[in-house]
Amino acid sequence: MDDTARARLAARNVRIAEGEVSQFDEGADRLRYVELADGRHHAVSHLAVAPRFNARLAGVTGLGVEVAELTLFGQVAGRHVVTDAQGATSVAGVYAAGNVTSLTETVIGSAAPGLKTAAALNLDLITEDTQRAIAARAVPDVPRRAPASGKGRRPGGDDEPAPETDGLPQDVAS
């Protein structure tokens, strides 16, 4: 907890006892005290606990994706997968969305980034398939006879080489 947060709590007469709570005792209708792991007991009427959000990273850390700590109000609140705006991680072809990338997000708040990430992944797969298709179709440029109407003639006549088309027929690449 940073000094600003401490000053705000002190101004409201909130006493801070840092440590791990090992047990607590509640009376018939209210919390009475907490015991910290170091054995200290504190009488309390209220208890605030800072949660720690940890994305389930076991499946992705082995892939080498970048993981970072999320800091909220000066405290480390958890660890998450780092992505760009489209959900791409630091490893090519690996995408992530939802709570694994935004630890404090709700289900409905994760839906839109999930859809955007799915679209980016789909585009990535289509692009890869298209590049493979182009490579498989790569054939030497074979001169074609122009139609009688003159349409489709190469610029400058039959002696000028056809424009570069990445292996696609000229009418497809245009």
PDB file of C-alpha atoms in Angstrom:
ATOM      1  CA  MET A   1       0.000   0.000   0.000  1.00  0.00           C
ATOM      2  CA  ASP A   2       1.425   3.366  -0.967  1.00  0.00           C
ATOM      3  CA  ASP A   3       1.671   6.430   1.296  1.00  0.00           C
ATOM      4  CA  THR A   4      -1.312   8.162  -0.322  1.00  0.00           C
ATOM      5  CA  ALA A   5      -3.596   5.197   0.373  1.00  0.00           C
ATOM      6  CA  ARG A   6      -2.331   5.001   3.953  1.00  0.00           C
ATOM      7  CA  ALA A   7      -2.983   8.729   4.486  1.00  0.00           C
ATOM      8  CA  ARG A   8      -6.530   8.413   3.149  1.00  0.00           C
ATOM      9  CA  LEU A   9      -7.313   5.521   5.470  1.00  0.00           C
ATOM     10  CA  ALA A  10      -5.695   7.249   8.469  1.00  0.00           C
ATOM     11  CA  ALA A  11      -7.826  10.353   7.790  1.00  0.00           C
ATOM     12  CA  ARG A  12     -10.888   8.118   8.174  1.00  0.00           C
ATOM     13  CA  ASN A  13      -9.542   6.533  11.401  1.00  0.00           C
ATOM     14  CA  VAL A  14      -9.008   3.186   9.721  1.00  0.00           C
ATOM     15  CA  ARG A  15      -6.321   1.112  11.432  1.00  0.00           C
ATOM     16  CA  ILE A  16      -4.192  -1.046   9.142  1.00  0.00           C
ATOM     17  CA  ALA A  17      -2.848  -4.420  10.237  1.00  0.00           C
ATOM     18  CA  GLU A  18      -0.904  -5.954   7.383  1.00  0.00           C
ATOM     19  CA  GLY A  19      -0.334  -9.660   7.204  1.00  0.00           C
ATOM     20  CA  GLU A  20      -1.914 -12.933   6.253  1.00  0.00           C
ATOM     21  CA  VAL A  21      -5.104 -13.772   8.101  1.00  0.00           C
ATOM     22  CA  SER A  22      -4.835 -17.307   9.477  1.00  0.00           C
ATOM     23  CA  GLN A  23      -8.258 -17.390  11.146  1.00  0.00           C
ATOM     24  CA  PHE A  24     -11.056 -15.201  12.339  1.00  0.00           C
ATOM     25  CA  ASP A  25     -13.701 -15.429  14.996  1.00  0.00           C
ATOM     26  CA  GLU A  26     -17.200 -14.237  14.566  1.00  0.00           C
ATOM     27  CA  GLY A  27     -19.662 -13.908  17.377  1.00  0.00           C
ATOM     28  CA  ALA A  28     -23.338 -14.689  17.096  1.00  0.00           C
ATOM     29  CA  ASP A  29     -23.945 -11.926  14.604  1.00  0.00           C
ATOM     30  CA  ARG A  30     -20.653 -10.191  13.804  1.00  0.00           C
ATOM     31  CA  LEU A  31     -16.916 -10.483  13.266  1.00  0.00           C
ATOM     32  CA  ARG A  32     -15.009 -10.081  16.552  1.00  0.00           C
ATOM     33  CA  TYR A  33     -11.308 -10.598  15.861  1.00  0.00           C
ATOM     34  CA  VAL A  34      -8.773 -11.875  13.365  1.00  0.00           C
ATOM     35  CA  GLU A  35      -5.569 -13.747  13.996  1.00  0.00           C
ATOM     36  CA  LEU A  36      -2.656 -13.134  11.648  1.00  0.00           C
ATOM     37  CA  ALA A  37      -0.196 -15.809  10.580  1.00  0.00           C
ATOM     38  CA  ASP A  38       2.445 -14.311  12.894  1.00  0.00           C
ATOM     39  CA  GLY A  39       0.118 -14.895  15.902  1.00  0.00           C
ATOM     40  CA  ARG A  40      -1.055 -11.305  16.425  1.00  0.00           C
ATOM     41  CA  HIS A  41      -4.735 -10.878  17.317  1.00  0.00           C
ATOM     42  CA  HIS A  42      -6.730  -7.822  16.316  1.00  0.00           C
ATOM     43  CA  ALA A  43     -10.201  -6.914  17.504  1.00  0.00           C
ATOM     44  CA  VAL A  44     -12.185  -5.842  14.459  1.00  0.00           C
ATOM     45  CA  SER A  45     -15.620  -4.701  13.480  1.00  0.00           C
ATOM     46  CA  HIS A  46     -14.861  -4.707   9.741  1.00  0.00           C
ATOM     47  CA  LEU A  47     -12.363  -6.510   7.573  1.00  0.00           C
ATOM     48  CA  ALA A  48     -11.151  -5.559   4.120  1.00  0.00           C
ATOM     49  CA  VAL A  49      -9.137  -8.050   2.125  1.00  0.00           C
ATOM     50  CA  ALA A  50      -7.334  -7.247  -1.084  1.00  0.00           C
ATOM     51  CA  PRO A  51      -8.041 -10.053  -3.533  1.00  0.00           C
ATOM     52  CA  ARG A  52      -5.352 -11.382  -5.816  1.00  0.00           C
ATOM     53  CA  PHE A  53      -6.434 -12.215  -9.355  1.00  0.00           C
ATOM     54  CA  ASN A  54      -4.372 -14.827 -11.093  1.00  0.00           C
ATOM     55  CA  ALA A  55      -5.191 -15.952 -14.574  1.00  0.00           C
ATOM     56  CA  ARG A  56      -4.745 -19.669 -15.155  1.00  0.00           C
ATOM     57  CA  LEU A  57      -1.474 -19.435 -17.008  1.00  0.00           C
ATOM     58  CA  ALA A  58      -0.245 -23.042 -16.863  1.00  0.00           C
ATOM     59  CA  GLY A  59      -1.265 -23.711 -20.470  1.00  0.00           C
ATOM     60  CA  VAL A  60       0.378 -20.629 -21.955  1.00  0.00           C
ATOM     61  CA  THR A  61       3.559 -19.978 -19.989  1.00  0.00           C
ATOM     62  CA  GLY A  62       5.202 -22.998 -21.630  1.00  0.00           C
ATOM     63  CA  LEU A  63       4.605 -21.336 -25.004  1.00  0.00           C
ATOM     64  CA  GLY A  64       6.735 -18.370 -23.972  1.00  0.00           C
ATOM     65  CA  VAL A  65       4.012 -15.709 -24.073  1.00  0.00           C
ATOM     66  CA  GLU A  66       4.709 -12.508 -22.177  1.00  0.00           C
ATOM     67  CA  VAL A  67       3.061 -12.365 -18.759  1.00  0.00           C
ATOM     68  CA  ALA A  68       2.911  -9.230 -16.613  1.00  0.00           C
ATOM     69  CA  GLU A  69       1.773  -8.182 -13.160  1.00  0.00           C
ATOM     70  CA  LEU A  70      -1.376  -6.103 -12.821  1.00  0.00           C
ATOM     71  CA  THR A  71      -0.981  -3.277 -10.309  1.00  0.00           C
ATOM     72  CA  LEU A  72      -4.051  -1.608  -8.822  1.00  0.00           C
ATOM     73  CA  PHE A  73      -3.790   1.245  -6.347  1.00  0.00           C
ATOM     74  CA  GLY A  74      -0.099   0.567  -5.824  1.00  0.00           C
ATOM     75  CA  GLN A  75      -0.591  -3.139  -5.059  1.00  0.00           C
ATOM     76  CA  VAL A  76       0.151  -6.130  -7.248  1.00  0.00           C
ATOM     77  CA  ALA A  77      -3.293  -7.574  -7.886  1.00  0.00           C
ATOM     78  CA  GLY A  78      -2.291 -10.512 -10.084  1.00  0.00           C
ATOM     79  CA  ARG A  79      -0.659 -11.727 -13.293  1.00  0.00           C
ATOM     80  CA  HIS A  80      -2.070 -11.708 -16.829  1.00  0.00           C
ATOM     81  CA  VAL A  81      -1.153 -12.438 -20.459  1.00  0.00           C
ATOM     82  CA  VAL A  82       0.003  -9.362 -22.386  1.00  0.00           C
ATOM     83  CA  THR A  83      -1.706  -8.857 -25.773  1.00  0.00           C
ATOM     84  CA  ASP A  84      -2.122  -6.189 -28.411  1.00  0.00           C
ATOM     85  CA  ALA A  85      -5.523  -4.644 -29.256  1.00  0.00           C
ATOM     86  CA  GLN A  86      -6.416  -7.644 -31.458  1.00  0.00           C
ATOM     87  CA  GLY A  87      -5.528 -10.235 -28.813  1.00  0.00           C
ATOM     88  CA  ALA A  88      -2.188 -11.306 -30.323  1.00  0.00           C
ATOM     89  CA  THR A  89       0.385 -12.337 -27.731  1.00  0.00           C
ATOM     90  CA  SER A  90       4.162 -12.031 -27.964  1.00  0.00           C
ATOM     91  CA  VAL A  91       4.247 -15.457 -29.676  1.00  0.00           C
ATOM     92  CA  ALA A  92       3.204 -15.541 -33.338  1.00  0.00           C
ATOM     93  CA  GLY A  93      -0.051 -17.412 -33.866  1.00  0.00           C
ATOM     94  CA  VAL A  94      -1.013 -17.405 -30.177  1.00  0.00           C
ATOM     95  CA  TYR A  95      -4.002 -15.252 -29.233  1.00  0.00           C
ATOM     96  CA  ALA A  96      -5.694 -14.610 -25.891  1.00  0.00           C
ATOM     97  CA  ALA A  97      -8.860 -12.872 -24.690  1.00  0.00           C
ATOM     98  CA  GLY A  98     -11.046 -12.546 -21.610  1.00  0.00           C
ATOM     99  CA  ASN A  99      -9.982 -12.708 -17.978  1.00  0.00           C
ATOM    100  CA  VAL A 100      -6.578 -14.134 -18.863  1.00  0.00           C
ATOM    101  CA  THR A 101      -5.740 -10.727 -20.425  1.00  0.00           C
ATOM    102  CA  SER A 102      -7.844  -8.390 -18.288  1.00  0.00           C
ATOM    103  CA  LEU A 103      -8.080  -9.752 -14.770  1.00  0.00           C
ATOM    104  CA  THR A 104     -10.765  -7.421 -13.481  1.00  0.00           C
ATOM    105  CA  GLU A 105     -13.072  -7.790 -16.478  1.00  0.00           C
ATOM    106  CA  THR A 106     -16.529  -9.274 -16.149  1.00  0.00           C
ATOM    107  CA  VAL A 107     -17.997 -11.899 -18.481  1.00  0.00           C
ATOM    108  CA  ILE A 108     -19.938  -9.363 -20.544  1.00  0.00           C
ATOM    109  CA  GLY A 109     -16.902  -7.086 -20.706  1.00  0.00           C
ATOM    110  CA  SER A 110     -14.808  -9.970 -22.034  1.00  0.00           C
ATOM    111  CA  ALA A 111     -17.256 -10.753 -24.842  1.00  0.00           C
ATOM    112  CA  ALA A 112     -16.346  -7.852 -27.166  1.00  0.00           C
ATOM    113  CA  PRO A 113     -12.561  -8.360 -26.924  1.00  0.00           C
ATOM    114  CA  GLY A 114     -13.188 -12.089 -27.403  1.00  0.00           C
ATOM    115  CA  LEU A 115     -15.070 -11.419 -30.636  1.00  0.00           C
ATOM    116  CA  LYS A 116     -12.360  -9.028 -31.869  1.00  0.00           C
ATOM    117  CA  THR A 117      -9.658 -11.593 -31.051  1.00  0.00           C
ATOM    118  CA  ALA A 118     -11.588 -14.342 -32.853  1.00  0.00           C
ATOM    119  CA  ALA A 119     -11.841 -12.128 -35.953  1.00  0.00           C
ATOM    120  CA  ALA A 120      -8.092 -11.370 -35.841  1.00  0.00           C
ATOM    121  CA  LEU A 121      -7.299 -15.065 -35.464  1.00  0.00           C
ATOM    122  CA  ASN A 122      -9.598 -15.915 -38.373  1.00  0.00           C
ATOM    123  CA  LEU A 123      -7.893 -13.282 -40.555  1.00  0.00           C
ATOM    124  CA  ASP A 124      -4.496 -14.684 -39.571  1.00  0.00           C
ATOM    125  CA  LEU A 125      -5.569 -18.205 -40.607  1.00  0.00           C
ATOM    126  CA  ILE A 126      -7.093 -17.007 -43.902  1.00  0.00           C
ATOM    127  CA  THR A 127      -3.932 -15.053 -44.707  1.00  0.00           C
ATOM    128  CA  GLU A 128      -1.755 -18.086 -43.999  1.00  0.00           C
ATOM    129  CA  ASP A 129      -3.967 -20.340 -46.165  1.00  0.00           C
ATOM    130  CA  THR A 130      -3.891 -17.775 -48.986  1.00  0.00           C
ATOM    131  CA  GLN A 131      -0.092 -17.502 -48.860  1.00  0.00           C
ATOM    132  CA  ARG A 132       0.165 -21.295 -49.082  1.00  0.00           C
ATOM    133  CA  ALA A 133      -2.231 -21.358 -52.044  1.00  0.00           C
ATOM    134  CA  ILE A 134      -0.214 -18.683 -53.848  1.00  0.00           C
ATOM    135  CA  ALA A 135       3.031 -20.578 -53.249  1.00  0.00           C
ATOM    136  CA  ALA A 136       1.467 -23.834 -54.486  1.00  0.00           C
ATOM    137  CA  ARG A 137       0.183 -22.136 -57.633  1.00  0.00           C
ATOM    138  CA  ALA A 138       3.385 -20.324 -58.473  1.00  0.00           C
ATOM    139  CA  VAL A 139       4.094 -21.047 -62.138  1.00  0.00           C
ATOM    140  CA  PRO A 140       6.347 -19.251 -64.586  1.00  0.00           C
ATOM    141  CA  ASP A 141       4.670 -16.366 -66.394  1.00  0.00           C
ATOM    142  CA  VAL A 142       3.390 -17.806 -69.671  1.00  0.00           C
ATOM    143  CA  PRO A 143       2.493 -15.216 -72.327  1.00  0.00           C
ATOM    144  CA  ARG A 144      -1.200 -15.343 -73.197  1.00  0.00           C
ATOM    145  CA  ARG A 145      -2.748 -14.443 -76.487  1.00  0.00           C
ATOM    146  CA  ALA A 146      -4.739 -11.222 -76.247  1.00  0.00           C
ATOM    147  CA  PRO A 147      -8.418 -11.343 -77.209  1.00  0.00           C
ATOM    148  CA  ALA A 148      -9.251 -10.093 -80.703  1.00  0.00           C
ATOM    149  CA  SER A 149     -10.915  -6.936 -79.322  1.00  0.00           C
ATOM    150  CA  GLY A 150      -7.605  -5.734 -77.964  1.00  0.00           C
ATOM    151  CA  LYS A 151      -8.893  -5.873 -74.374  1.00  0.00           C
ATOM    152  CA  GLY A 152      -6.488  -7.524 -72.002  1.00  0.00           C
ATOM    153  CA  ARG A 153      -3.441  -6.639 -74.110  1.00  0.00           C
ATOM    154  CA  ARG A 154      -0.264  -6.044 -72.175  1.00  0.00           C
ATOM    155  CA  PRO A 155       0.818  -2.448 -71.777  1.00  0.00           C
ATOM    156  CA  GLY A 156       3.208  -1.515 -74.565  1.00  0.00           C
ATOM    157  CA  GLY A 157       2.310  -4.524 -76.702  1.00  0.00           C
ATOM    158  CA  ASP A 158       3.360  -8.166 -76.623  1.00  0.00           C
ATOM    159  CA  ASP A 159       7.067  -7.321 -76.351  1.00  0.00           C
ATOM    160  CA  GLU A 160       6.769  -5.655 -72.928  1.00  0.00           C
ATOM    161  CA  PRO A 161       6.843  -8.051 -69.945  1.00  0.00           C
ATOM    162  CA  ALA A 162       3.650  -8.493 -67.948  1.00  0.00           C
ATOM    163  CA  PRO A 163       3.426  -6.738 -64.589  1.00  0.00           C
ATOM    164  CA  GLU A 164       4.450  -8.759 -61.518  1.00  0.00           C
ATOM    165  CA  THR A 165       1.469 -10.744 -60.221  1.00  0.00           C
ATOM    166  CA  ASP A 166       2.969 -12.983 -57.518  1.00  0.00           C
ATOM    167  CA  GLY A 167       2.227 -16.022 -59.635  1.00  0.00           C
ATOM    168  CA  LEU A 168      -1.475 -15.250 -60.147  1.00  0.00           C
ATOM    169  CA  PRO A 169      -3.026 -14.896 -63.601  1.00  0.00           C
ATOM    170  CA  GLN A 170      -3.068 -11.233 -64.633  1.00  0.00           C
ATOM    171  CA  ASP A 171      -6.869 -10.960 -64.565  1.00  0.00           C
ATOM    172  CA  VAL A 172      -6.894 -12.254 -60.943  1.00  0.00           C
ATOM    173  CA  ALA A 173      -4.074  -9.980 -59.736  1.00  0.00           C
ATOM    174  CA  SER A 174      -5.518  -6.799 -61.292  1.00  0.00           C
TER     175      SER A 174
END
